[in-house]
Amino acid sequence: MTRRIIEHKILGSKKSPLIPFIWNGETYYGAEGESITAALLANDIRTLRYHERDGAPRGLYCNIGHCSECRVKVDGRENVRACLTPVRENMIIVRQGALPHLVEGGGHDGAL
Amino acid sequence: MAHYDVIIIGAGPAGLSAANILKDEKDVLIIDEYYHHGGRLLGQLYEESKGRWWNGMAVADRLYRQLDDKVTFSLGTSVYNVEKEHSIFTVYTDKGHVTSGHLIAATGSKENASPMPGWELPGVMTVGAAQVLTNFQRVAPGESGVIIGINPLSMVISMELGYADVEVRKICLPAENKINSATPKEALETLLSLGQSAPSKFLAVAADIGNRLSLLHGLALNLFPSKGVKALGMPISIKERVVRINGTDKVESVTTVKTRADGSVIKGTEKEIACDFVCISDGLSPVNEITSLFNLKHVYMESLGGYIPIHSEKMETEVANLYVAGNITGIESAKVAMLQGEIAAHHVTGNAEALKEALKNIAKERKKATVKFHKDVDAGREKLQLYWLAK
C-alpha cells in the first residue's frame, strides 16, 4: 500500500483539498497541485501503461520527465508524461496498451 | 512572436537566481518542462549542521517570490529546438516559438540509468523519483524499499525516506555488469567522504584507519562487516549486491548475493528481501541537449558527471550571448548552481563589480561544501578552465 504523507517530522503537515478524476472509467481522488503519477500512486495504482510491444506492465521511473515511462492518455491526447502533468478536476486519464502487430511473418514476440 | 532580452531554460536554482539579477533591467522569460518552479530543489531536504535544515521547497519558493512578478514564466513547456541567426536566438517549444538576444541554458542534470534484470517492473524508480514523491508530492513511494547504489545522492535520499517513516530495508550495490562496475571500495570511500553525516561507530573507526593507513591498504574494507552496518538507522551493506528484482506485475522482492572485499560474488549466498519498491541510483549527469544543438565543444569529464559544454568561469560559452549555469556545467550543489546563475546574469548586465563578488562567493562555497558528488570535482573544474583558455 502507498499512503499520503500528511504529517512530516521536519516539513510539518500538509493537507491539500482532494479533487475527483477519472482513471480508466472509474472515479478516484487526487490532491490539488500534485502530478498524475503521485495521484495514481496515492490510490495504490502503479501500472500506468502496458508496453506497446509485449504488453508488460510499466510504471513511473524517473518522475521528472526524462524517461517517458509514465506516458498516458489525458483528455484524449496520447503519450502525455504523467509525471509532468498536474492532476485536474474531472480529468480523464486512460492507460495505454500494447499495439497490434502490423507486420506479419515476424518472430512470435513481434520482432522481425 | 514574443521577443525577450533574455530567455532562461530551466526554472531551477540556477535559472531562478539568474532571473533575480536580471528582473529590473531586462525582459526575461523562464521556460521549464515541469509545472512548478524550483527544478530539483523540489525534494531536497538535509541537515546542514546541527538543527539547520536545507529545505529545497522553501528555497524554491523564496527564489520565486523575490522575482516579484517581474519575470515571465512559461512552465509545463518543452523546448525541442534552439537556433541562433544574426545574433538572435529562436527557442522552439511545444507552445510556439520565442526569440531573445541572450540565452541562459540552466537545464540541470538527470539520473543515470543502471539496468538490471527486473528493473522495468512497476515499483522500480530512481532515487530522485522517490525523493520528489516523498518530500514534494508527499506520497510515499511504498511501504518498504531497497536502495541499489551507494553514492552521496542515494545516501541523502535514504535518510529523507526515513524522515517520512518510509522503511529502507537495505542499501547495497548493484550486480556487476557491462554498465555498472561499482565496487565495495568506492562505496566505502563514499561513506567516509560523508564524514560527519556517517556517525556510525564502525564508520568512525574505519575513517580513522583510513586516515592513518590510507584506504588503499584495504584494511577498512576487509573489516567491513559482511552483514552491513547500521548508520543513522540505515542498513548499509557494501559487500552485498542486488542481482535481480522480482515480481509478476509489480515489485515483490529483490535477490541479493554477498561479495568479498574486491566485489567478487560469494557462491551460495543468495537471499531474497521482500519489498514493494526499489530505487536505483547511479549518479547524475548534465542535461546538455540544448547546448548540443549549437556549434560548440563538449568535453567528457568524469569528475563533473559527463559531457560538459566548455565555458569560462563567467559562464560564457563559445557562442556569443549563450550562457550556461547550474548542473549542466558539472554536478555540484544547488548553492553553487545559484551562484553560477548570478554570475551568468551579471555578465549579461555587464556589472563587473557584482560579477567579481559572485566569483569570490562561489570559490568560498566550493571550499566549504560538505558533500562532494565526486572526489576530483575541483581538479575537473581546473582542467575545464584550461580547455576554455585553449579553445
Coordinates of C-alpha atoms in Angstrom, one line a residue:
Chain A
M1 CA 0.0 0.0 0.0
T2 CA 1.1 3.5 -0.6
R3 CA 0.0 6.4 1.5
R4 CA -0.1 10.2 1.7
I5 CA 2.5 11.7 4.0
I6 CA 0.2 14.2 5.8
E7 CA 2.4 14.6 8.8
H8 CA 6.2 15.0 8.4
K9 CA 8.6 15.4 11.3
I10 CA 10.7 18.1 9.6
L11 CA 8.5 19.5 6.8
G12 CA 5.4 19.7 9.0
S13 CA 1.9 18.8 8.0
K14 CA 0.4 19.2 4.5
K15 CA -3.2 18.6 3.6
S16 CA -4.4 19.6 0.2
P17 CA -8.1 19.5 -0.9
L18 CA -9.0 16.4 -2.9
I19 CA -10.4 16.6 -6.4
P20 CA -12.0 13.9 -8.5
F21 CA -10.5 12.5 -11.7
I22 CA -11.3 9.6 -13.9
W23 CA -8.8 6.7 -14.4
N24 CA -9.9 4.0 -16.9
G25 CA -13.5 4.9 -16.4
E26 CA -13.5 4.9 -12.6
T27 CA -13.5 7.9 -10.3
Y28 CA -10.5 8.5 -8.0
Y29 CA -9.4 11.4 -5.9
G30 CA -6.1 13.3 -6.1
A31 CA -4.6 16.2 -4.2
E32 CA -4.7 19.6 -5.8
G33 CA -1.3 20.5 -7.3
E34 CA 0.1 17.0 -7.4
S35 CA 1.2 15.2 -10.6
I36 CA -0.8 12.4 -12.2
T37 CA 1.9 9.9 -11.1
A38 CA 1.5 11.0 -7.5
A39 CA -2.3 11.0 -7.6
L40 CA -2.4 7.4 -9.0
L41 CA 0.3 6.1 -6.6
A42 CA -1.6 7.6 -3.7
N43 CA -4.5 5.4 -4.9
D44 CA -2.1 2.4 -5.0
I45 CA -2.0 2.3 -8.8
R46 CA 1.5 1.5 -10.1
T47 CA 0.8 0.2 -13.6
L48 CA 0.5 3.3 -15.7
R49 CA 0.8 1.6 -19.1
Y50 CA 1.2 -1.7 -20.8
H51 CA 4.2 -1.9 -23.1
E52 CA 3.4 -1.2 -26.7
R53 CA 5.2 -4.3 -27.9
D54 CA 4.7 -7.1 -25.4
G55 CA 2.1 -5.7 -23.1
A56 CA 4.3 -5.9 -20.0
P57 CA 3.3 -3.5 -17.1
R58 CA 5.2 -0.3 -16.7
G59 CA 5.1 2.4 -14.0
L60 CA 6.8 5.7 -13.2
Y61 CA 10.6 5.5 -13.3
C62 CA 12.3 8.9 -13.2
N63 CA 9.3 11.1 -12.2
I64 CA 10.9 14.2 -13.7
G65 CA 10.1 13.9 -17.4
H66 CA 13.3 12.3 -18.7
C67 CA 12.4 8.7 -19.2
S68 CA 8.9 8.8 -20.7
E69 CA 7.9 5.6 -19.0
C70 CA 4.8 7.1 -17.5
R71 CA 3.1 8.1 -20.7
V72 CA -0.7 8.0 -20.5
K73 CA -3.7 9.3 -22.5
V74 CA -5.1 12.6 -20.9
D75 CA -8.4 14.1 -22.1
G76 CA -8.0 12.4 -25.5
R77 CA -4.3 13.2 -26.0
E78 CA -1.9 10.2 -26.2
N79 CA 1.6 9.9 -24.8
V80 CA 1.3 12.6 -22.2
R81 CA 4.0 12.3 -19.5
A82 CA 2.0 11.8 -16.3
C83 CA 4.9 13.0 -14.0
L84 CA 4.9 16.4 -15.7
T85 CA 1.2 16.9 -15.7
P86 CA -0.7 18.1 -12.6
V87 CA -4.0 16.3 -12.0
R88 CA -7.1 18.5 -12.6
E89 CA -10.7 18.2 -11.6
N90 CA -12.6 15.7 -13.8
M91 CA -9.5 15.0 -15.9
I92 CA -10.0 11.8 -18.0
I93 CA -6.9 9.6 -17.9
V94 CA -6.6 6.3 -19.7
R95 CA -3.9 3.6 -19.6
Q96 CA -2.3 2.9 -22.9
G97 CA -1.9 -0.7 -24.1
A98 CA 0.0 -3.0 -26.4
L99 CA -0.2 -2.0 -30.1
P100 CA -1.3 -4.5 -32.7
H101 CA 1.5 -6.2 -34.7
L102 CA 1.1 -4.8 -38.2
V103 CA 3.9 -6.8 -39.9
E104 CA 3.2 -10.4 -40.5
G105 CA 5.7 -13.2 -40.6
G106 CA 8.0 -11.9 -37.8
G107 CA 9.0 -13.7 -34.6
H108 CA 6.4 -14.7 -32.0
D109 CA 7.1 -11.5 -29.9
G110 CA 6.7 -9.2 -32.9
A111 CA 10.4 -8.9 -33.6
L112 CA 11.3 -9.1 -37.3
Chain B
M1 CA 6.1 36.0 -31.8
A2 CA 7.3 37.4 -28.5
H3 CA 10.8 38.7 -28.1
Y4 CA 12.8 38.9 -24.8
D5 CA 16.1 40.4 -23.8
V6 CA 16.9 37.1 -22.1
I7 CA 15.4 33.6 -22.2
I8 CA 16.4 31.2 -19.4
I9 CA 15.7 27.5 -20.0
G10 CA 15.3 25.9 -16.6
A11 CA 13.4 27.2 -13.5
G12 CA 15.7 25.5 -11.0
P13 CA 18.2 27.2 -8.6
A14 CA 20.4 28.5 -11.4
G15 CA 17.6 29.8 -13.6
L16 CA 15.7 31.5 -10.8
S17 CA 18.8 33.1 -9.4
A18 CA 19.8 34.4 -12.8
A19 CA 16.3 35.9 -13.3
N20 CA 16.5 37.6 -9.9
I21 CA 19.6 39.6 -11.0
L22 CA 18.1 40.4 -14.4
K23 CA 14.5 41.2 -13.3
D24 CA 14.8 45.1 -13.1
E25 CA 16.9 45.7 -16.2
K26 CA 15.8 43.1 -18.7
D27 CA 12.7 41.5 -20.1
V28 CA 13.1 37.9 -19.0
L29 CA 11.3 34.7 -19.9
I30 CA 11.9 31.5 -18.0
I31 CA 10.8 28.2 -19.6
D32 CA 10.6 24.8 -17.7
E33 CA 9.0 21.5 -18.6
Y34 CA 7.8 21.0 -15.0
Y35 CA 4.6 22.6 -13.9
H36 CA 6.1 24.1 -10.8
H37 CA 9.1 26.4 -10.3
G38 CA 12.1 25.0 -8.4
G39 CA 13.7 22.3 -10.6
R40 CA 15.4 19.7 -8.5
L41 CA 15.3 21.9 -5.4
L42 CA 11.9 20.3 -5.1
G43 CA 12.6 17.4 -2.8
Q44 CA 15.9 18.4 -1.3
L45 CA 16.0 18.1 2.5
Y46 CA 19.0 17.6 4.6
E47 CA 20.6 18.8 7.8
E48 CA 23.4 21.2 7.0
S49 CA 24.6 21.4 10.6
K50 CA 23.1 20.6 13.9
G51 CA 19.5 21.9 13.7
R52 CA 19.9 23.8 10.5
W53 CA 18.0 22.3 7.6
W54 CA 18.2 22.9 3.9
N55 CA 14.6 22.7 2.7
G56 CA 14.7 22.8 -1.1
M57 CA 10.9 23.5 -1.4
A58 CA 11.2 26.5 0.8
V59 CA 14.3 27.8 -1.0
A60 CA 12.5 27.4 -4.4
D61 CA 9.6 29.5 -3.0
R62 CA 11.9 32.2 -1.7
L63 CA 13.7 32.4 -5.0
Y64 CA 10.4 32.6 -6.8
R65 CA 8.9 35.2 -4.5
Q66 CA 11.8 37.6 -4.8
L67 CA 11.2 37.8 -8.5
D68 CA 8.2 40.0 -7.6
D69 CA 6.2 39.1 -10.8
K70 CA 8.7 41.0 -12.9
V71 CA 9.7 37.9 -14.9
T72 CA 7.5 35.9 -17.4
F73 CA 7.2 32.2 -16.7
S74 CA 6.3 29.5 -19.2
L75 CA 6.0 26.4 -17.1
G76 CA 4.9 23.0 -18.4
T77 CA 6.6 23.9 -21.6
S78 CA 9.0 21.7 -23.5
V79 CA 11.8 23.1 -25.6
Y80 CA 12.6 21.0 -28.7
N81 CA 14.9 23.1 -30.7
V82 CA 17.1 26.2 -30.4
E83 CA 18.7 28.2 -33.2
K84 CA 20.8 31.3 -33.5
E85 CA 20.8 33.6 -36.5
H86 CA 22.1 37.2 -36.9
S87 CA 22.6 37.4 -33.1
I88 CA 19.0 36.4 -32.3
F89 CA 18.1 33.2 -30.6
T90 CA 14.9 31.4 -31.5
V91 CA 13.6 28.9 -29.0
Y92 CA 11.1 26.4 -30.3
T93 CA 8.7 25.0 -27.7
D94 CA 5.5 22.9 -27.8
K95 CA 3.6 26.1 -27.3
G96 CA 5.2 28.0 -30.2
H97 CA 8.5 29.8 -30.6
V98 CA 10.0 32.8 -28.9
T99 CA 13.2 34.9 -29.6
S100 CA 15.8 36.6 -27.5
G101 CA 19.1 38.4 -27.6
H102 CA 20.6 36.3 -24.8
L103 CA 20.1 32.7 -23.8
I104 CA 20.9 31.0 -20.5
A105 CA 20.9 27.2 -20.6
A106 CA 20.2 26.1 -17.0
T107 CA 18.9 22.7 -17.8
G108 CA 20.3 20.8 -14.7
S109 CA 21.0 17.1 -14.5
K110 CA 19.4 13.8 -14.9
E111 CA 19.9 10.5 -13.1
N112 CA 22.0 7.8 -14.9
A113 CA 20.1 4.6 -15.8
S114 CA 21.6 1.4 -14.4
P115 CA 19.7 -1.5 -15.9
M116 CA 19.4 -4.9 -14.2
P117 CA 17.0 -7.9 -14.5
G118 CA 13.5 -6.8 -13.4
W119 CA 14.2 -3.0 -13.5
E120 CA 11.2 -2.4 -15.7
L121 CA 8.7 -3.6 -13.1
P122 CA 6.3 -1.0 -11.7
G123 CA 7.7 0.0 -8.3
V124 CA 11.3 0.4 -9.6
M125 CA 12.3 4.0 -9.8
T126 CA 15.3 6.3 -9.5
V127 CA 16.1 7.7 -6.0
G128 CA 15.3 11.1 -7.3
A129 CA 11.8 9.9 -8.2
A130 CA 11.3 8.6 -4.6
Q131 CA 12.6 12.0 -3.3
V132 CA 10.1 14.1 -5.3
L133 CA 7.3 11.8 -4.4
T134 CA 8.1 11.8 -0.7
N135 CA 9.1 15.4 0.0
F136 CA 7.3 17.4 -2.7
Q137 CA 4.2 15.3 -3.7
R138 CA 4.0 13.9 -0.2
V139 CA 3.1 10.4 -1.4
A140 CA 5.2 7.5 -0.1
P141 CA 6.9 5.5 -2.9
G142 CA 5.8 2.4 -1.0
E143 CA 5.9 0.8 2.4
S144 CA 9.4 -0.7 2.4
G145 CA 12.1 -0.4 -0.2
V146 CA 15.6 -1.4 -1.2
I147 CA 18.1 1.2 -2.4
I148 CA 20.6 0.0 -5.1
G149 CA 23.7 2.1 -5.4
I150 CA 25.8 3.7 -2.7
N151 CA 26.7 7.3 -3.6
P152 CA 26.1 10.7 -2.0
L153 CA 22.7 11.2 -3.6
S154 CA 21.4 7.7 -2.6
M155 CA 22.6 8.2 1.0
V156 CA 21.0 11.5 1.4
I157 CA 17.7 10.4 -0.1
S158 CA 17.7 7.2 2.0
M159 CA 17.8 9.4 5.1
E160 CA 15.0 11.5 3.7
L161 CA 12.8 8.4 3.3
G162 CA 13.5 7.8 7.0
Y163 CA 12.3 11.3 8.0
A164 CA 8.9 10.3 6.3
D165 CA 8.8 7.0 8.1
V166 CA 9.3 5.0 4.9
E167 CA 11.2 1.9 5.7
V168 CA 14.5 1.3 3.9
R169 CA 15.3 -2.4 4.3
K170 CA 18.7 -2.5 2.6
I171 CA 21.2 -0.1 0.9
C172 CA 23.6 -2.1 -1.3
L173 CA 25.4 -2.3 -4.6
P174 CA 24.1 -3.3 -8.0
A175 CA 25.2 -6.5 -9.7
E176 CA 28.3 -6.0 -11.7
N177 CA 27.6 -5.8 -15.5
K178 CA 28.8 -4.0 -18.6
I179 CA 27.2 -0.7 -17.5
N180 CA 27.8 -0.8 -13.7
S181 CA 31.1 -1.7 -12.1
A182 CA 30.6 -0.1 -8.7
T183 CA 32.9 -1.7 -6.1
P184 CA 32.9 -2.0 -2.3
K185 CA 36.0 0.2 -2.2
E186 CA 34.2 3.0 -4.0
A187 CA 31.2 2.6 -1.8
L188 CA 33.4 2.8 1.4
E189 CA 35.1 5.9 0.0
T190 CA 31.7 7.4 -0.5
L191 CA 30.6 6.6 3.1
L192 CA 33.8 8.0 4.5
S193 CA 33.5 11.2 2.4
L194 CA 30.2 11.8 4.1
G195 CA 32.3 12.4 7.2
Q196 CA 30.1 14.0 9.9
S197 CA 27.0 12.6 8.3
A198 CA 28.0 9.0 8.9
P199 CA 28.5 8.8 12.6
S200 CA 28.2 5.0 12.9
K201 CA 30.7 3.7 15.3
F202 CA 32.2 1.4 12.7
L203 CA 32.5 4.1 10.1
A204 CA 34.2 6.4 12.6
V205 CA 36.7 3.7 13.3
A206 CA 37.1 3.0 9.6
A207 CA 37.6 6.6 8.8
D208 CA 40.3 6.7 11.4
I209 CA 42.0 3.7 9.9
G210 CA 41.6 5.3 6.5
N211 CA 43.3 8.4 7.6
R212 CA 46.3 6.7 9.1
L213 CA 46.8 3.8 6.6
S214 CA 45.0 5.1 3.6
L215 CA 42.0 3.3 2.2
L216 CA 44.1 1.6 -0.5
H217 CA 45.6 -0.5 2.2
G218 CA 42.3 -2.3 2.1
L219 CA 42.1 -2.9 5.9
A220 CA 38.9 -0.9 6.5
L221 CA 37.4 -2.7 3.5
N222 CA 38.2 -6.2 4.8
L223 CA 36.9 -5.3 8.3
F224 CA 33.6 -4.0 7.0
P225 CA 31.0 -6.5 8.4
S226 CA 29.6 -8.6 5.6
K227 CA 26.1 -8.3 7.0
G228 CA 26.5 -4.5 6.8
V229 CA 26.3 -1.7 9.4
K230 CA 23.6 0.5 10.8
A231 CA 24.4 4.1 10.2
L232 CA 21.8 6.7 11.2
G233 CA 19.4 3.8 11.3
M234 CA 20.2 2.8 7.7
P235 CA 21.2 -0.7 6.9
I236 CA 24.2 -0.3 4.6
S237 CA 25.9 -3.3 3.0
I238 CA 28.8 -2.5 0.8
K239 CA 29.6 -6.2 0.4
E240 CA 26.2 -7.2 -0.9
R241 CA 24.8 -6.8 -4.4
V242 CA 21.2 -7.0 -5.8
V243 CA 21.3 -9.4 -8.7
R244 CA 17.7 -9.1 -9.8
I245 CA 14.4 -7.5 -8.9
N246 CA 11.5 -10.0 -8.6
G247 CA 7.7 -9.7 -9.1
T248 CA 5.0 -10.6 -11.6
D249 CA 3.3 -7.2 -12.3
K250 CA 5.0 -5.1 -9.6
V251 CA 8.0 -5.3 -7.3
E252 CA 7.7 -8.0 -4.7
S253 CA 11.3 -8.6 -3.7
V254 CA 15.0 -8.4 -4.7
T255 CA 17.6 -11.2 -4.7
T256 CA 21.0 -10.3 -3.2
V257 CA 24.3 -12.0 -3.0
K258 CA 27.3 -11.4 -0.7
T259 CA 30.6 -10.4 -2.1
R260 CA 34.2 -10.3 -1.0
A261 CA 36.0 -7.1 -0.4
D262 CA 37.1 -6.9 -4.0
G263 CA 33.4 -7.1 -5.1
S264 CA 33.5 -10.7 -6.4
V265 CA 30.4 -12.8 -5.7
I266 CA 30.5 -15.5 -2.9
K267 CA 28.6 -18.5 -4.2
G268 CA 25.6 -19.9 -2.3
T269 CA 24.8 -16.6 -0.6
E270 CA 21.6 -15.7 -2.5
K271 CA 19.0 -14.2 -0.3
E272 CA 15.5 -12.7 -1.0
I273 CA 14.4 -9.4 0.6
A274 CA 10.7 -8.6 0.4
C275 CA 9.9 -5.0 -0.6
D276 CA 7.3 -3.1 -2.5
F277 CA 9.6 -0.5 -4.1
V278 CA 13.2 -0.3 -5.3
C279 CA 15.3 2.7 -6.0
I280 CA 18.2 2.5 -8.5
S281 CA 20.9 5.2 -8.1
D282 CA 23.9 5.5 -10.4
G283 CA 24.7 9.2 -10.0
L284 CA 23.8 12.3 -12.0
S285 CA 24.9 13.6 -15.4
P286 CA 24.4 17.0 -17.0
V287 CA 21.4 17.6 -19.3
N288 CA 23.2 19.0 -22.4
E289 CA 20.7 18.5 -25.3
I290 CA 20.2 22.3 -25.6
T291 CA 23.9 23.2 -25.8
S292 CA 24.5 20.2 -28.1
L293 CA 22.3 22.0 -30.7
F294 CA 24.9 24.7 -31.1
N295 CA 28.3 24.6 -32.7
L296 CA 30.3 24.4 -29.5
K297 CA 32.6 21.9 -28.0
H298 CA 31.6 19.5 -25.2
V299 CA 34.2 17.6 -23.3
Y300 CA 33.7 14.4 -21.2
M301 CA 34.7 15.0 -17.6
E302 CA 34.1 12.0 -15.3
S303 CA 34.6 14.1 -12.2
L304 CA 31.8 16.6 -13.4
G305 CA 29.4 13.8 -14.3
G306 CA 29.6 13.6 -18.1
Y307 CA 29.7 15.8 -21.3
I308 CA 30.1 19.4 -20.4
P309 CA 29.9 22.4 -22.8
I310 CA 33.2 24.2 -22.4
H311 CA 32.6 27.5 -20.6
S312 CA 34.5 30.3 -18.8
E313 CA 34.3 30.8 -15.1
K314 CA 32.0 33.7 -16.0
M315 CA 29.6 31.1 -17.6
E316 CA 30.2 32.2 -21.2
T317 CA 30.3 29.6 -23.9
E318 CA 31.9 29.6 -27.3
V319 CA 28.7 31.0 -28.8
A320 CA 28.3 34.8 -28.1
N321 CA 25.5 35.6 -25.6
L322 CA 24.9 31.9 -24.8
Y323 CA 25.5 31.2 -21.2
V324 CA 25.3 28.0 -19.0
A325 CA 24.7 27.8 -15.3
G326 CA 23.9 25.0 -12.8
N327 CA 24.4 21.3 -13.2
I328 CA 24.8 21.5 -17.0
T329 CA 28.3 22.7 -16.1
G330 CA 29.0 19.7 -13.8
I331 CA 27.4 18.1 -10.8
E332 CA 27.6 20.3 -7.7
S333 CA 25.3 21.5 -5.0
A334 CA 22.2 23.8 -5.5
K335 CA 24.1 26.6 -3.8
V336 CA 26.8 26.5 -6.4
A337 CA 24.1 26.4 -9.1
M338 CA 22.5 29.6 -7.6
L339 CA 25.8 31.4 -7.7
Q340 CA 26.5 30.3 -11.3
G341 CA 23.1 31.7 -12.3
E342 CA 24.0 35.0 -10.7
I343 CA 27.4 35.1 -12.4
A344 CA 25.8 34.5 -15.9
A345 CA 23.3 37.2 -15.2
H346 CA 25.9 39.7 -14.0
H347 CA 27.8 39.1 -17.2
V348 CA 24.6 39.8 -19.2
T349 CA 24.1 43.1 -17.5
G350 CA 27.8 44.0 -17.6
N351 CA 28.1 44.6 -13.8
A352 CA 31.8 43.8 -13.3
E353 CA 31.8 44.6 -9.6
A354 CA 29.0 42.3 -8.8
L355 CA 30.5 39.6 -11.0
K356 CA 33.8 39.8 -9.1
E357 CA 32.0 39.5 -5.8
A358 CA 30.0 36.5 -7.0
L359 CA 33.1 34.7 -8.2
K360 CA 34.6 35.2 -4.8
N361 CA 31.5 33.7 -3.2
I362 CA 31.4 30.7 -5.4
A363 CA 35.1 29.9 -4.5
K364 CA 34.1 30.1 -0.9
E365 CA 31.0 28.0 -1.3
R366 CA 33.0 25.3 -3.1
K367 CA 35.6 25.3 -0.4
K368 CA 33.1 24.6 2.4
A369 CA 31.0 22.1 0.5
T370 CA 30.5 19.2 2.9
V371 CA 29.3 16.6 0.4
K372 CA 31.1 16.4 -2.9
F373 CA 29.5 14.4 -5.7
H374 CA 32.9 13.4 -7.0
K375 CA 36.2 13.5 -5.1
D376 CA 38.0 15.1 -8.1
V377 CA 35.5 17.8 -8.8
D378 CA 37.9 20.7 -8.1
A379 CA 40.6 19.2 -10.4
G380 CA 37.9 18.7 -13.0
R381 CA 36.9 22.4 -12.8
E382 CA 40.5 23.5 -13.2
K383 CA 41.0 21.2 -16.3
L384 CA 37.8 22.6 -17.8
Q385 CA 39.3 26.2 -17.5
L386 CA 42.3 25.0 -19.4
Y387 CA 40.1 23.7 -22.2
W388 CA 38.4 27.1 -22.2
L389 CA 41.6 29.1 -22.4
A390 CA 43.0 26.7 -25.1
K391 CA 39.9 26.9 -27.3

